[in-house]
Amino acid sequence: MSERLQPGDVAPAFTLPDADGNEVSLAGHAGRKVIVYFYPAALTPGCTKQACDFTDNLDLLAGAGYDVIGISPDTPEKLARFREKESLKVTLVADPDKKVAESYAAYGEKKNYGKTYMGIIRSTIVVDEDGKVAHAFYNVRATGHVAKIIKDLGI
């Protein structure tokens, strides 16, 4: 597992397919601030709440100069169903082999009900215009997290 990212680190580059199969890359957002968030699975209650919160606040975030990219290990087809079912406006990309999640330290050991297993660690990384990590939030809660980010970023 990778070391957790810290402010000032260069954000790992990635190019992944979105819900429509189009490539989305961090480099494609150069010169913009980007909120990259990792979530375990589309069409689950917590991940739906989080994605809906980002969608509901997308205009506010975009107005402050932030793009939002959600990354999960789901297939592009499942992401398309998720987007349609929940009317999501955030960019959702597929990381089925979890390589990008690993590079962001958003994949690793988790504990739930006394069991230890490997999985996606709900995380949000804010990348500045120069491709450097501005903020790194790990083990975040699905509910209330977007409001906390907005507050922390002073938006």
GROMACS .gro file of C-alpha atoms in nm:
model
  155
    1MET     CA    1   0.000   0.000   0.000
    2SER     CA    2   0.122   0.349  -0.082
    3GLU     CA    3   0.201   0.609   0.180
    4ARG     CA    4  -0.082   0.850   0.239
    5LEU     CA    5  -0.049   1.165   0.034
    6GLN     CA    6   0.042   1.487   0.210
    7PRO     CA    7  -0.008   1.851   0.109
    8GLY     CA    8   0.269   1.948  -0.131
    9ASP     CA    9   0.306   1.598  -0.282
   10VAL     CA   10   0.265   1.567  -0.658
   11ALA     CA   11  -0.075   1.404  -0.722
   12PRO     CA   12  -0.029   1.072  -0.906
   13ALA     CA   13  -0.123   1.097  -1.273
   14PHE     CA   14  -0.411   0.885  -1.400
   15THR     CA   15  -0.617   0.821  -1.711
   16LEU     CA   16  -0.933   0.616  -1.658
   17PRO     CA   17  -1.257   0.551  -1.850
   18ASP     CA   18  -1.567   0.742  -1.747
   19ALA     CA   19  -1.925   0.611  -1.746
   20ASP     CA   20  -1.939   0.655  -2.125
   21GLY     CA   21  -1.600   0.492  -2.188
   22ASN     CA   22  -1.425   0.825  -2.259
   23GLU     CA   23  -1.080   0.875  -2.109
   24VAL     CA   24  -1.053   1.115  -1.818
   25SER     CA   25  -0.709   1.216  -1.695
   26LEU     CA   26  -0.578   1.437  -1.420
   27ALA     CA   27  -0.357   1.604  -1.683
   28GLY     CA   28  -0.674   1.701  -1.870
   29HIS     CA   29  -0.759   1.925  -1.573
   30ALA     CA   30  -0.421   2.102  -1.561
   31GLY     CA   31  -0.459   2.461  -1.446
   32ARG     CA   32  -0.779   2.374  -1.258
   33LYS     CA   33  -0.832   2.266  -0.899
   34VAL     CA   34  -0.966   1.911  -0.880
   35ILE     CA   35  -1.143   1.724  -0.601
   36VAL     CA   36  -1.065   1.354  -0.654
   37TYR     CA   37  -1.275   1.131  -0.433
   38PHE     CA   38  -1.260   0.754  -0.393
   39TYR     CA   39  -1.566   0.552  -0.297
   40PRO     CA   40  -1.616   0.175  -0.259
   41ALA     CA   41  -1.913   0.095  -0.485
   42ALA     CA   42  -2.174   0.262  -0.703
   43LEU     CA   43  -2.541   0.205  -0.623
   44THR     CA   44  -2.483   0.154  -0.249
   45PRO     CA   45  -2.648   0.380   0.013
   46GLY     CA   46  -2.339   0.563   0.145
   47CYS     CA   47  -2.179   0.610  -0.195
   48THR     CA   48  -2.510   0.731  -0.338
   49LYS     CA   49  -2.543   0.989  -0.057
   50GLN     CA   50  -2.187   1.111  -0.117
   51ALA     CA   51  -2.227   1.132  -0.497
   52CYS     CA   52  -2.561   1.314  -0.459
   53ASP     CA   53  -2.399   1.561  -0.213
   54PHE     CA   54  -2.123   1.635  -0.466
   55THR     CA   55  -2.383   1.674  -0.743
   56ASP     CA   56  -2.597   1.905  -0.527
   57ASN     CA   57  -2.292   2.124  -0.456
   58LEU     CA   58  -2.132   2.102  -0.801
   59ASP     CA   59  -2.230   2.455  -0.907
   60LEU     CA   60  -2.087   2.599  -0.585
   61LEU     CA   61  -1.764   2.399  -0.624
   62ALA     CA   62  -1.732   2.480  -0.995
   63GLY     CA   63  -1.794   2.848  -0.918
   64ALA     CA   64  -1.497   2.834  -0.680
   65GLY     CA   65  -1.284   2.678  -0.956
   66TYR     CA   66  -1.306   2.308  -0.860
   67ASP     CA   67  -1.372   2.012  -1.087
   68VAL     CA   68  -1.494   1.690  -0.920
   69ILE     CA   69  -1.394   1.336  -1.019
   70GLY     CA   70  -1.531   1.030  -0.839
   71ILE     CA   71  -1.329   0.708  -0.868
   72SER     CA   72  -1.448   0.357  -0.783
   73PRO     CA   73  -1.358   0.002  -0.886
   74ASP     CA   74  -1.689  -0.029  -1.075
   75THR     CA   75  -1.716  -0.087  -1.450
   76PRO     CA   76  -1.808   0.204  -1.680
   77GLU     CA   77  -2.142   0.030  -1.743
   78LYS     CA   78  -2.227   0.023  -1.372
   79LEU     CA   79  -2.118   0.387  -1.338
   80ALA     CA   80  -2.355   0.479  -1.624
   81ARG     CA   81  -2.644   0.305  -1.443
   82PHE     CA   82  -2.548   0.486  -1.119
   83ARG     CA   83  -2.536   0.823  -1.296
   84GLU     CA   84  -2.873   0.769  -1.468
   85LYS     CA   85  -3.054   0.628  -1.162
   86GLU     CA   86  -2.939   0.911  -0.931
   87SER     CA   87  -2.919   1.195  -1.191
   88LEU     CA   88  -2.554   1.253  -1.102
   89LYS     CA   89  -2.359   1.535  -1.263
   90VAL     CA   90  -2.012   1.459  -1.123
   91THR     CA   91  -1.759   1.285  -1.346
   92LEU     CA   92  -1.741   0.918  -1.245
   93VAL     CA   93  -1.447   0.707  -1.358
   94ALA     CA   94  -1.370   0.336  -1.335
   95ASP     CA   95  -1.060   0.195  -1.164
   96PRO     CA   96  -1.138  -0.180  -1.172
   97ASP     CA   97  -0.781  -0.293  -1.103
   98LYS     CA   98  -0.759  -0.036  -0.817
   99LYS     CA   99  -0.416   0.085  -0.937
  100VAL     CA  100  -0.509   0.452  -0.912
  101ALA     CA  101  -0.672   0.398  -0.572
  102GLU     CA  102  -0.347   0.230  -0.458
  103SER     CA  103  -0.135   0.519  -0.589
  104TYR     CA  104  -0.351   0.760  -0.384
  105ALA     CA  105  -0.337   0.531  -0.074
  106ALA     CA  106  -0.715   0.492  -0.106
  107TYR     CA  107  -0.696   0.112  -0.120
  108GLY     CA  108  -0.583  -0.089   0.177
  109GLU     CA  109  -0.671  -0.274   0.492
  110LYS     CA  110  -1.012  -0.201   0.641
  111LYS     CA  111  -1.193  -0.328   0.948
  112ASN     CA  112  -1.566  -0.382   0.966
  113TYR     CA  113  -1.756  -0.573   1.234
  114GLY     CA  114  -1.431  -0.722   1.364
  115LYS     CA  115  -1.320  -0.852   1.023
  116THR     CA  116  -1.013  -0.723   0.843
  117TYR     CA  117  -1.012  -0.712   0.463
  118MET     CA  118  -0.871  -0.515   0.168
  119GLY     CA  119  -1.091  -0.250   0.011
  120ILE     CA  120  -1.140   0.109  -0.100
  121ILE     CA  121  -1.078   0.356   0.181
  122ARG     CA  122  -1.326   0.641   0.136
  123SER     CA  123  -1.088   0.930   0.068
  124THR     CA  124  -1.083   1.275  -0.089
  125ILE     CA  125  -0.776   1.442  -0.234
  126VAL     CA  126  -0.786   1.807  -0.337
  127VAL     CA  127  -0.535   1.881  -0.613
  128ASP     CA  128  -0.428   2.239  -0.689
  129GLU     CA  129  -0.378   2.403  -1.030
  130ASP     CA  130  -0.016   2.284  -1.040
  131GLY     CA  131  -0.103   1.917  -0.985
  132LYS     CA  132   0.005   1.917  -0.620
  133VAL     CA  133  -0.196   1.786  -0.327
  134ALA     CA  134  -0.358   2.076  -0.140
  135HIS     CA  135  -0.557   1.859   0.106
  136ALA     CA  136  -0.578   1.486   0.172
  137PHE     CA  137  -0.872   1.345   0.370
  138TYR     CA  138  -0.875   0.972   0.451
  139ASN     CA  139  -1.139   0.749   0.615
  140VAL     CA  140  -1.407   1.012   0.556
  141ARG     CA  141  -1.775   0.957   0.623
  142ALA     CA  142  -2.011   0.954   0.327
  143THR     CA  143  -2.265   1.176   0.503
  144GLY     CA  144  -2.163   1.534   0.574
  145HIS     CA  145  -1.825   1.506   0.405
  146VAL     CA  146  -1.901   1.743   0.117
  147ALA     CA  147  -2.018   2.013   0.359
  148LYS     CA  148  -1.695   1.966   0.556
  149ILE     CA  149  -1.483   2.000   0.239
  150ILE     CA  150  -1.666   2.320   0.144
  151LYS     CA  151  -1.602   2.457   0.492
  152ASP     CA  152  -1.236   2.346   0.496
  153LEU     CA  153  -1.175   2.502   0.154
  154GLY     CA  154  -1.341   2.827   0.263
  155ILE     CA  155  -1.601   2.819  -0.016
   0.00000   0.00000   0.00000
